[in-house]
Amino acid sequence: MYPLNLMNPIWKKPLQLFMLLGIWLSSANAAFAAEQINIRYGFLEQSVAVRELERFISTGEIPIELRPYEFMLTPELRQSLRQGLQLNPDISPQALEQMWQSPMGKRLLKVLSKVIPNTNSQELLTTISRASELPQGLNLINFFRAFPTATLTIDAGSILAVKSQLESYYLKSKTLSPALERDLFVSNSPPLPANLDPAAPGNEKVRVKNLTLKDRWRNRSLALKIYTPAQPQGPLMVMLHGLGGNQNALAYLARHLASHGFTVVTLHHPDQTALERSSDEFTLGGELYLPTQEFLERPRDITFMLDQLNHLNRQPGPWQGQFNTQQVTVIGQSLGGTTALTLAGAEFDLERLRTTCRAIDPIGQSLSDWALCNATVLPGRHYRLSDPRVSQAILINPVVGKLFGEQGLAQVKVPTLMISSTADSISPAILNHLEPFTWLGGTKYLVTAIGATHLSANDLDNVIGNKRFRVVSERLGEENKTLQQLVRGVSLAFVQQLTPEAQRYQPFLTSSYAQALSLPTLPLRLTTKLPETLVQRLDQVLQTSQIPAVQPPYPISSPLSRRSVPTTH
């Protein structure tokens, strides 16, 4: 299990470009244009020669000049500093330009200008562009090589403010964990049926086949993986992955549902941009960068797919009778949950989103905000993207934020099952799961995994084998198997509510089932409504101010010289 701490959850590598800028160089052999680094913290300012930083990289010994800043260097961060940062060299300068010209990229440049005083976005963009064209592409070595002056000033206070504010909603979500564990516990929960285990495999033999659908009108190709039982019954399952994910994200759940007689279709949305096409450990296309049109194209992918499957269902051939396209359960993880909500009837509130994204300081946004604010440049105000064939929605750590708003989510009338992880650093639970859950219309269930992370409910083999997911700290321990057992069981019970087996499976949509699987290290809860005490606590947390920036753990004695900092404390 990867350790959870206050630093790791936010080290998405686009953010590292400015979060680490004040205290990191990554090669002892580089020839820098910037030969001196001035680190400013409040009224203090300290100059450090690049050669001293080079010595830190090679030996790990912190220069005397930097010892007052040692409190910033956790063991995890020191290791990261000495390993070096290399963005994927296969990403073309054109793709990087596309990234920086996006709404999120422009906000990144604004943040950089706060961290590096006396620079503006255009100057930084020019430096980044020049660095991208150097051998090995964009990294901090080349950033310093391309910087136009011999002295570079870093505002350490802004670095800490960025860290604190980016962590804000993640940390607030974690502060709610004890209240969720306590207030969602039901002491007198009824016993479960002894002769039924919804998490156990079914009796149907499952076949897995591939199918490709081409939408020539939109120039998009959809790769499908279809799990079919020998005798399909009930609604059609459609699984939607997150940005940077693939068809295998929830493979264990697909096979489980198919073994109980449901046809399951998982699809891979086509690559939208060259930023996502690399299989390198990191691409700019991760959870933060989302092409604007994908808010529209992904729901349209599903509508197109259902139309095509309906056609195949009625034609003689291997797919005849396999797809109940008139009754569909959409199951979405992360951004796939956003798509699932859209298909289930949630309506964008673009005016409110635009207002929110303009009002929030760029460094005050959560990671999900960085992605969702890209929707603000969509033309117009209203889009009709729901599909009447969708009868249920399962949402696993969805990215919701302020995209829909209270009125938009109230338009969801079909039953929903939301699964939330309180230690989710990508889509913090408060803004993306708990508050949106209170706004959903129709029958709804909330599963809360206290201490789980963004990918805890995903297929473990897929997460561990996909280097792309290593850019955030994820909880990948044995507890996840228990969470996935709950996901299998509660998902099957939820889907069975559309079948004659509804009453038999209803007990597994109660607190009894979640609490029966709960662990001391991973408490599990299930509810249909947040208690009023918890709603009030949620409102209080949402209304609190941003977490203050970290203060240095040593006394600031006297501003006699802005070029001198005490080295002992």
XYZ file of C-alpha atoms in Angstrom:
569
model
C 0.000 0.000 0.000
C 1.370 3.390 -0.919
C 1.551 5.720 2.095
C -0.919 8.565 2.260
C 0.567 11.895 3.294
C -0.018 15.580 2.830
C 2.429 15.955 -0.007
C 1.959 13.057 -2.393
C -1.687 13.427 -3.452
C -1.032 16.635 -5.353
C 2.179 15.744 -7.161
C 0.592 15.641 -10.601
C 3.600 16.335 -12.758
C 2.281 19.373 -14.640
C 1.991 20.965 -11.214
C 5.497 19.886 -10.248
C 6.834 22.264 -12.854
C 6.035 25.151 -10.564
C 5.596 23.491 -7.159
C 9.231 22.382 -7.103
C 10.673 25.257 -9.072
C 12.150 27.034 -6.093
C 14.222 24.158 -4.750
C 15.057 21.795 -7.575
C 17.557 21.281 -10.327
C 18.042 17.812 -11.756
C 21.454 17.446 -13.320
C 25.017 18.154 -12.256
C 26.204 18.526 -15.837
C 23.717 21.041 -17.204
C 24.799 24.476 -18.379
C 22.187 26.910 -17.078
C 21.377 30.400 -18.267
C 20.226 31.034 -14.696
C 23.386 30.830 -12.580
C 21.914 32.096 -9.329
C 18.634 31.381 -7.557
C 17.098 33.938 -5.202
C 14.610 32.324 -2.826
C 12.186 34.781 -1.233
C 10.022 33.967 1.786
C 8.160 36.920 3.269
C 10.700 39.665 3.900
C 13.560 37.162 3.773
C 15.559 36.557 0.639
C 18.448 34.150 0.184
C 20.750 33.691 -2.788
C 22.000 30.236 -3.688
C 24.520 29.452 -6.388
C 23.464 26.844 -8.900
C 26.615 24.858 -8.109
C 25.380 24.449 -4.513
C 22.114 23.082 -5.796
C 24.061 20.778 -8.093
C 25.886 19.452 -5.055
C 22.552 18.793 -3.350
C 21.415 16.792 -6.379
C 24.570 14.679 -6.422
C 25.101 14.184 -2.664
C 21.735 14.887 -1.037
C 23.427 17.337 1.340
C 21.340 20.456 1.782
C 23.358 23.649 1.221
C 23.769 25.905 4.249
C 21.832 28.611 2.456
C 18.806 26.332 2.103
C 18.672 24.905 5.609
C 16.022 27.413 6.752
C 13.804 25.858 4.060
C 14.510 22.300 5.163
C 11.013 22.017 6.652
C 9.658 21.943 3.089
C 11.722 18.905 2.130
C 9.922 15.765 3.295
C 11.705 12.444 2.630
C 9.308 11.746 -0.256
C 9.952 15.146 -1.779
C 13.733 14.827 -1.422
C 13.592 11.551 -3.300
C 11.528 13.152 -6.050
C 13.925 16.080 -6.300
C 16.922 13.829 -6.825
C 15.219 11.562 -9.354
C 14.577 14.336 -11.825
C 11.517 15.346 -13.800
C 11.295 14.445 -17.469
C 8.128 15.145 -19.373
C 7.461 12.758 -22.219
C 9.931 13.723 -25.001
C 7.620 12.221 -27.634
C 5.070 14.973 -27.077
C 5.466 17.397 -29.951
C 5.939 21.159 -29.456
C 2.594 21.577 -31.231
C 0.874 19.366 -28.672
C 2.474 21.291 -25.824
C 1.326 24.550 -27.375
C -2.192 23.128 -27.496
C -1.865 22.291 -23.813
C -0.670 25.740 -22.757
C -3.319 27.502 -24.839
C -6.113 25.527 -23.176
C -8.004 27.168 -20.283
C -6.163 24.954 -17.805
C -2.808 25.720 -19.403
C -3.436 29.439 -19.167
C -4.206 29.061 -15.484
C -1.002 27.100 -14.998
C 0.922 30.005 -16.493
C -0.792 32.393 -14.091
C 0.299 30.227 -11.190
C 3.849 30.124 -12.524
C 3.907 33.912 -12.647
C 3.060 33.962 -8.924
C 5.850 31.538 -8.100
C 8.378 33.397 -10.285
C 7.858 37.104 -9.544
C 8.490 39.766 -12.172
C 7.481 37.465 -15.020
C 4.302 37.293 -17.029
C 2.510 34.492 -18.821
C 3.931 35.342 -22.224
C 7.531 35.373 -20.968
C 7.016 32.047 -19.248
C 5.366 30.572 -22.315
C 8.329 31.659 -24.428
C 10.749 30.034 -21.968
C 8.703 26.828 -21.896
C 8.483 26.787 -25.680
C 12.252 27.168 -26.042
C 12.873 24.494 -23.411
C 10.530 22.112 -25.226
C 12.611 22.330 -28.380
C 15.872 21.437 -26.641
C 17.156 17.837 -26.526
C 15.139 15.725 -24.050
C 12.227 18.138 -24.239
C 10.594 20.077 -21.428
C 12.113 19.538 -18.002
C 13.504 21.819 -15.333
C 17.042 21.504 -16.667
C 15.954 22.883 -19.991
C 13.690 25.433 -18.315
C 16.756 26.930 -16.625
C 18.724 26.701 -19.857
C 16.028 28.627 -21.661
C 15.455 31.219 -18.930
C 16.586 34.575 -20.321
C 18.456 35.964 -17.281
C 21.317 34.825 -15.082
C 19.273 35.230 -11.899
C 15.966 33.562 -11.152
C 13.817 34.651 -8.197
C 11.492 32.155 -6.550
C 8.703 33.056 -4.102
C 8.740 30.167 -1.611
C 5.622 31.489 0.091
C 3.687 31.149 -3.150
C 4.928 27.582 -3.531
C 3.552 26.724 -0.095
C 0.318 28.575 -0.851
C -0.097 26.569 -4.039
C 0.447 23.344 -2.131
C -1.916 24.323 0.670
C -4.709 25.507 -1.596
C -4.487 22.607 -4.012
C -4.781 20.243 -1.063
C -7.596 22.228 0.516
C -10.675 20.251 -0.546
C -8.785 16.961 -0.360
C -7.875 17.691 3.257
C -11.357 18.969 4.050
C -12.794 15.721 2.713
C -10.450 13.778 4.969
C -11.495 15.849 7.996
C -15.056 14.626 7.454
C -13.990 10.979 7.640
C -14.533 10.519 11.407
C -17.979 12.127 11.158
C -18.917 9.931 8.195
C -17.752 6.800 9.995
C -19.698 7.722 13.123
C -22.880 9.305 11.754
C -23.477 6.778 8.969
C -23.164 3.798 11.295
C -26.480 2.031 11.969
C -26.453 0.121 15.260
C -29.679 -1.847 14.806
C -29.291 -2.912 11.198
C -31.329 -5.984 10.175
C -29.564 -9.296 9.452
C -28.673 -10.290 5.907
C -30.028 -13.371 4.115
C -27.774 -16.307 4.952
C -28.292 -18.145 1.673
C -27.298 -15.366 -0.746
C -23.960 -13.674 -1.467
C -24.241 -11.015 -4.201
C -20.452 -10.696 -4.397
C -20.010 -14.364 -5.342
C -19.656 -15.276 -9.045
C -22.803 -16.296 -10.885
C -23.408 -19.537 -12.750
C -23.292 -18.156 -16.290
C -20.297 -18.925 -18.470
C -18.896 -15.635 -19.753
C -17.558 -15.034 -23.249
C -15.530 -11.940 -24.096
C -15.465 -10.548 -27.628
C -14.208 -7.368 -29.251
C -16.114 -5.111 -31.608
C -15.228 -1.810 -33.283
C -17.828 0.787 -34.227
C -17.026 3.718 -36.500
C -18.957 6.956 -36.422
C -18.027 8.458 -39.760
C -20.111 11.556 -39.161
C -18.025 12.511 -36.113
C -14.860 10.717 -37.253
C -14.651 8.664 -34.050
C -13.919 4.972 -33.643
C -15.128 3.103 -30.549
C -13.359 -0.073 -29.428
C -15.759 -2.291 -27.458
C -15.085 -5.259 -25.217
C -18.307 -7.208 -24.728
C -18.946 -9.704 -21.925
C -21.852 -11.988 -22.831
C -23.514 -14.760 -20.785
C -25.026 -17.787 -22.474
C -28.546 -16.555 -21.702
C -28.652 -12.735 -21.458
C -31.345 -11.209 -19.292
C -32.215 -7.895 -17.679
C -30.766 -4.495 -18.555
C -27.665 -3.878 -20.638
C -24.586 -2.769 -18.672
C -22.413 -0.023 -20.212
C -19.103 0.775 -18.474
C -17.368 4.127 -18.932
C -13.719 4.727 -18.010
C -12.090 7.936 -16.847
C -9.692 10.181 -18.720
C -6.517 8.226 -19.405
C -8.283 4.960 -18.536
C -9.236 2.009 -20.693
C -11.711 -0.847 -21.107
C -10.126 -2.845 -18.299
C -10.599 -0.275 -15.530
C -13.509 -2.248 -14.028
C -12.883 -5.638 -15.641
C -13.580 -7.554 -12.412
C -17.008 -5.919 -12.134
C -17.821 -6.532 -15.803
C -17.081 -10.239 -15.491
C -19.044 -10.471 -12.238
C -22.202 -8.916 -13.669
C -21.945 -11.023 -16.824
C -21.666 -14.179 -14.724
C -25.084 -13.291 -13.309
C -26.673 -13.066 -16.736
C -26.188 -9.440 -17.797
C -24.530 -8.418 -21.050
C -21.777 -5.907 -20.267
C -20.228 -3.543 -22.816
C -17.025 -1.692 -21.948
C -15.702 0.802 -24.434
C -12.594 2.811 -25.036
C -13.223 6.382 -26.097
C -10.895 7.397 -28.940
C -7.767 9.432 -28.230
C -8.710 13.057 -28.418
C -5.291 14.635 -28.646
C -1.643 13.767 -29.065
C -1.243 14.626 -25.398
C -2.887 11.294 -24.474
C -1.242 8.937 -26.912
C 1.959 8.131 -25.084
C 2.348 5.015 -22.972
C 5.085 6.746 -20.990
C 4.807 6.958 -17.224
C 3.443 10.465 -17.563
C 1.494 12.291 -20.208
C -0.047 15.700 -20.068
C -3.322 14.024 -20.895
C -3.901 12.654 -17.403
C -6.695 13.659 -15.071
C -5.951 17.364 -15.415
C -6.124 18.014 -19.147
C -9.498 17.504 -20.827
C -10.266 18.739 -24.356
C -13.417 20.830 -24.168
C -15.377 18.904 -26.782
C -15.098 15.695 -24.755
C -17.839 16.954 -22.447
C -20.124 16.596 -25.475
C -18.518 13.806 -27.478
C -18.355 11.181 -24.747
C -22.127 11.141 -24.089
C -22.674 11.161 -27.849
C -20.363 8.143 -28.122
C -22.756 6.186 -25.902
C -25.875 7.265 -27.771
C -24.242 6.301 -31.068
C -23.106 2.968 -29.610
C -26.598 2.123 -28.331
C -28.071 2.914 -31.745
C -25.583 0.579 -33.414
C -26.064 -2.207 -30.864
C -29.822 -1.940 -31.287
C -29.341 -2.461 -35.020
C -27.076 -5.490 -34.452
C -29.535 -6.865 -31.919
C -32.255 -7.120 -34.584
C -30.075 -8.553 -37.360
C -29.338 -12.261 -37.910
C -25.832 -13.001 -36.688
C -23.722 -13.531 -33.564
C -25.064 -10.424 -31.803
C -28.748 -11.058 -32.319
C -30.687 -10.867 -29.051
C -27.622 -9.953 -26.970
C -28.388 -6.309 -26.172
C -31.345 -4.907 -24.258
C -30.758 -1.365 -25.464
C -34.144 -0.176 -24.197
C -33.074 -0.634 -20.570
C -29.497 0.440 -19.848
C -27.446 0.786 -16.679
C -24.455 3.107 -17.146
C -21.496 2.521 -14.829
C -18.872 5.272 -14.832
C -15.635 5.797 -12.921
C -14.069 9.270 -12.538
C -14.801 11.203 -15.743
C -16.861 8.195 -16.808
C -19.118 9.056 -13.870
C -19.501 12.560 -15.281
C -20.577 11.055 -18.604
C -22.958 8.666 -16.832
C -24.636 11.551 -15.007
C -25.030 13.457 -18.268
C -26.676 10.464 -19.932
C -28.922 9.967 -16.885
C -30.343 13.459 -17.231
C -28.000 15.849 -15.393
C -27.811 19.182 -17.194
C -24.767 21.444 -17.427
C -25.031 24.752 -15.583
C -22.455 26.556 -17.695
C -23.328 30.050 -16.509
C -22.724 29.130 -12.882
C -19.600 27.160 -13.828
C -18.198 30.161 -15.703
C -18.895 32.415 -12.750
C -17.288 29.946 -10.351
C -14.191 29.394 -12.475
C -13.678 33.138 -12.919
C -14.041 33.762 -9.198
C -11.677 31.048 -7.971
C -8.019 31.946 -7.772
C -6.144 29.564 -10.090
C -4.187 28.128 -7.176
C -7.347 27.652 -5.138
C -8.901 25.019 -7.382
C -9.042 21.304 -6.728
C -7.592 18.981 -9.353
C -11.068 18.186 -10.661
C -11.753 21.908 -11.034
C -8.797 22.174 -13.399
C -10.506 19.718 -15.723
C -14.099 20.887 -15.332
C -13.292 24.557 -15.885
C -12.320 23.645 -19.441
C -16.070 23.328 -20.096
C -16.482 27.072 -19.619
C -15.450 27.718 -23.225
C -18.258 25.576 -24.636
C -20.470 27.796 -26.800
C -24.047 28.409 -25.758
C -25.804 27.589 -22.503
C -27.895 24.433 -22.886
C -27.130 20.971 -24.248
C -29.458 17.977 -24.472
C -27.211 14.967 -23.980
C -29.350 12.602 -21.908
C -30.535 9.304 -23.351
C -34.018 8.007 -22.417
C -32.769 4.414 -22.636
C -30.675 4.916 -19.483
C -32.607 3.418 -16.560
C -29.926 3.469 -13.830
C -26.514 4.995 -13.132
C -23.647 3.723 -10.978
C -21.101 6.463 -10.227
C -17.680 5.467 -8.878
C -15.670 8.451 -7.616
C -17.215 10.702 -10.274
C -15.840 14.118 -11.221
C -18.795 16.449 -10.621
C -17.704 19.714 -8.996
C -19.791 22.672 -10.176
C -20.438 21.348 -13.692
C -24.121 20.617 -13.082
C -25.109 22.504 -9.950
C -28.081 21.757 -7.725
C -30.732 22.279 -10.396
C -28.811 20.305 -13.004
C -28.417 17.255 -10.757
C -32.049 17.439 -9.671
C -32.945 16.552 -13.277
C -31.607 13.032 -12.680
C -34.774 11.025 -12.042
C -33.436 7.500 -12.567
C -32.052 5.497 -9.603
C -28.392 6.185 -8.823
C -25.711 4.416 -6.804
C -22.740 6.610 -5.875
C -19.511 5.137 -4.507
C -17.240 7.670 -2.790
C -13.684 7.496 -1.426
C -12.861 10.031 1.275
C -9.112 10.138 0.468
C -9.686 10.806 -3.235
C -7.139 13.461 -4.250
C -8.346 13.744 -7.861
C -12.049 14.309 -7.201
C -12.287 15.292 -3.511
C -15.355 13.757 -1.918
C -16.895 16.960 -0.581
C -17.346 18.743 -3.912
C -17.657 15.732 -6.181
C -19.578 13.103 -4.213
C -21.157 14.193 -0.938
C -22.637 17.557 -1.897
C -23.783 16.342 -5.352
C -25.412 13.287 -3.743
C -27.715 15.540 -1.726
C -28.897 17.191 -4.965
C -29.657 14.079 -7.003
C -33.305 13.396 -7.785
C -34.879 9.951 -7.744
C -33.983 6.900 -5.662
C -30.336 7.070 -4.604
C -27.757 5.169 -2.581
C -24.375 6.337 -1.268
C -21.511 3.967 -0.456
C -18.691 5.647 1.471
C -15.249 4.020 1.655
C -13.463 5.911 4.414
C -9.759 6.167 3.620
C -9.979 4.786 0.078
C -8.498 6.714 -2.868
C -9.512 7.583 -6.426
C -8.631 4.212 -7.942
C -9.307 1.926 -4.982
C -12.414 0.471 -6.630
C -10.645 -0.096 -9.945
C -9.288 -3.402 -11.185
C -6.009 -3.819 -9.275
C -4.140 -5.505 -12.123
C -5.069 -2.662 -14.444
C -4.025 0.029 -11.956
C -0.709 -1.573 -11.007
C 0.190 -2.412 -14.599
C -0.620 1.032 -15.968
C 2.288 3.390 -15.325
C 0.042 6.332 -16.093
C -1.615 5.913 -12.701
C 1.633 6.219 -10.759
C 1.590 10.015 -10.811
C -0.676 10.123 -7.743
C -0.473 8.280 -4.465
C -3.040 5.471 -4.467
C -4.055 3.051 -1.760
C -3.457 -0.352 -3.331
C -3.417 -2.636 -0.302
C -5.365 -5.768 0.559
C -8.215 -3.628 1.904
C -9.101 -2.800 -1.691
C -10.172 -6.400 -2.235
C -12.788 -5.923 0.466
C -13.947 -2.685 -1.140
C -14.197 -4.420 -4.506
C -16.180 -7.224 -2.860
C -18.643 -4.579 -1.702
C -18.684 -2.962 -5.156
C -19.488 -6.327 -6.763
C -22.252 -7.098 -4.294
C -23.930 -3.711 -4.085
C -23.747 -3.188 -7.864
C -25.433 -6.532 -8.531
C -28.111 -5.803 -5.919
C -28.703 -2.388 -7.489
C -28.988 -3.761 -11.030
C -31.315 -6.530 -9.855
C -33.829 -3.857 -8.858
C -34.797 -3.762 -12.554
C -35.535 -7.502 -12.558
C -38.020 -9.860 -10.851
C -35.238 -10.549 -8.295
C -35.509 -7.022 -6.855
C -36.990 -7.907 -3.472
C -34.563 -10.773 -2.906
C -31.553 -8.476 -3.399
C -32.927 -5.396 -1.607
C -31.284 -6.241 1.785
C -27.877 -5.754 0.153
C -28.715 -2.109 -0.526
C -28.782 -1.372 3.201
C -26.253 -0.345 5.831
C -26.158 -3.938 7.068
C -24.275 -5.121 4.009
C -21.622 -2.402 3.988
C -21.036 -2.708 7.732
C -20.739 -6.486 7.468
C -17.725 -6.021 5.173
C -16.281 -3.003 6.984
C -12.681 -3.157 8.246
C -11.011 -1.128 11.016
C -8.545 0.121 8.402
C -11.233 0.754 5.785
C -14.650 1.527 7.293
C -17.511 1.062 4.818
C -20.910 2.701 5.015
C -24.109 2.701 2.919
C -26.996 5.145 3.197
C -29.875 6.585 1.189
C -29.761 9.979 2.890
C -27.171 11.987 4.775
C -28.355 12.695 8.333
C -29.053 16.336 9.137
C -26.085 16.567 11.515
C -23.779 15.489 8.706
C -25.369 17.893 6.222
C -24.748 20.738 8.656
C -21.147 19.612 9.145
C -20.728 19.425 5.372
C -22.037 22.983 4.995
C -19.639 24.207 7.677
C -16.648 22.602 5.989
C -17.629 24.048 2.609
C -17.923 27.518 4.095
C -14.590 27.528 5.918
C -11.763 29.585 4.524
C -8.796 28.118 2.712
C -6.226 26.296 4.785
C -3.477 28.819 5.641
C -0.053 28.481 4.155
C 2.525 26.575 6.169
C 4.680 28.760 8.400
C 8.400 28.146 8.918
C 9.197 26.178 12.092
C 11.873 28.643 13.159
C 11.641 32.184 14.568
C 12.302 35.049 12.193
C 14.684 37.140 14.231
C 15.199 40.412 12.416
C 14.947 41.798 8.893
C 18.333 43.480 9.249
C 19.424 42.078 5.927
C 17.210 40.674 3.194
C 20.239 38.697 2.037
C 20.770 36.841 5.306
C 18.752 34.061 6.895
C 19.485 32.338 10.230
C 20.828 28.824 9.760
C 20.140 27.599 13.288
C 16.986 27.528 15.347
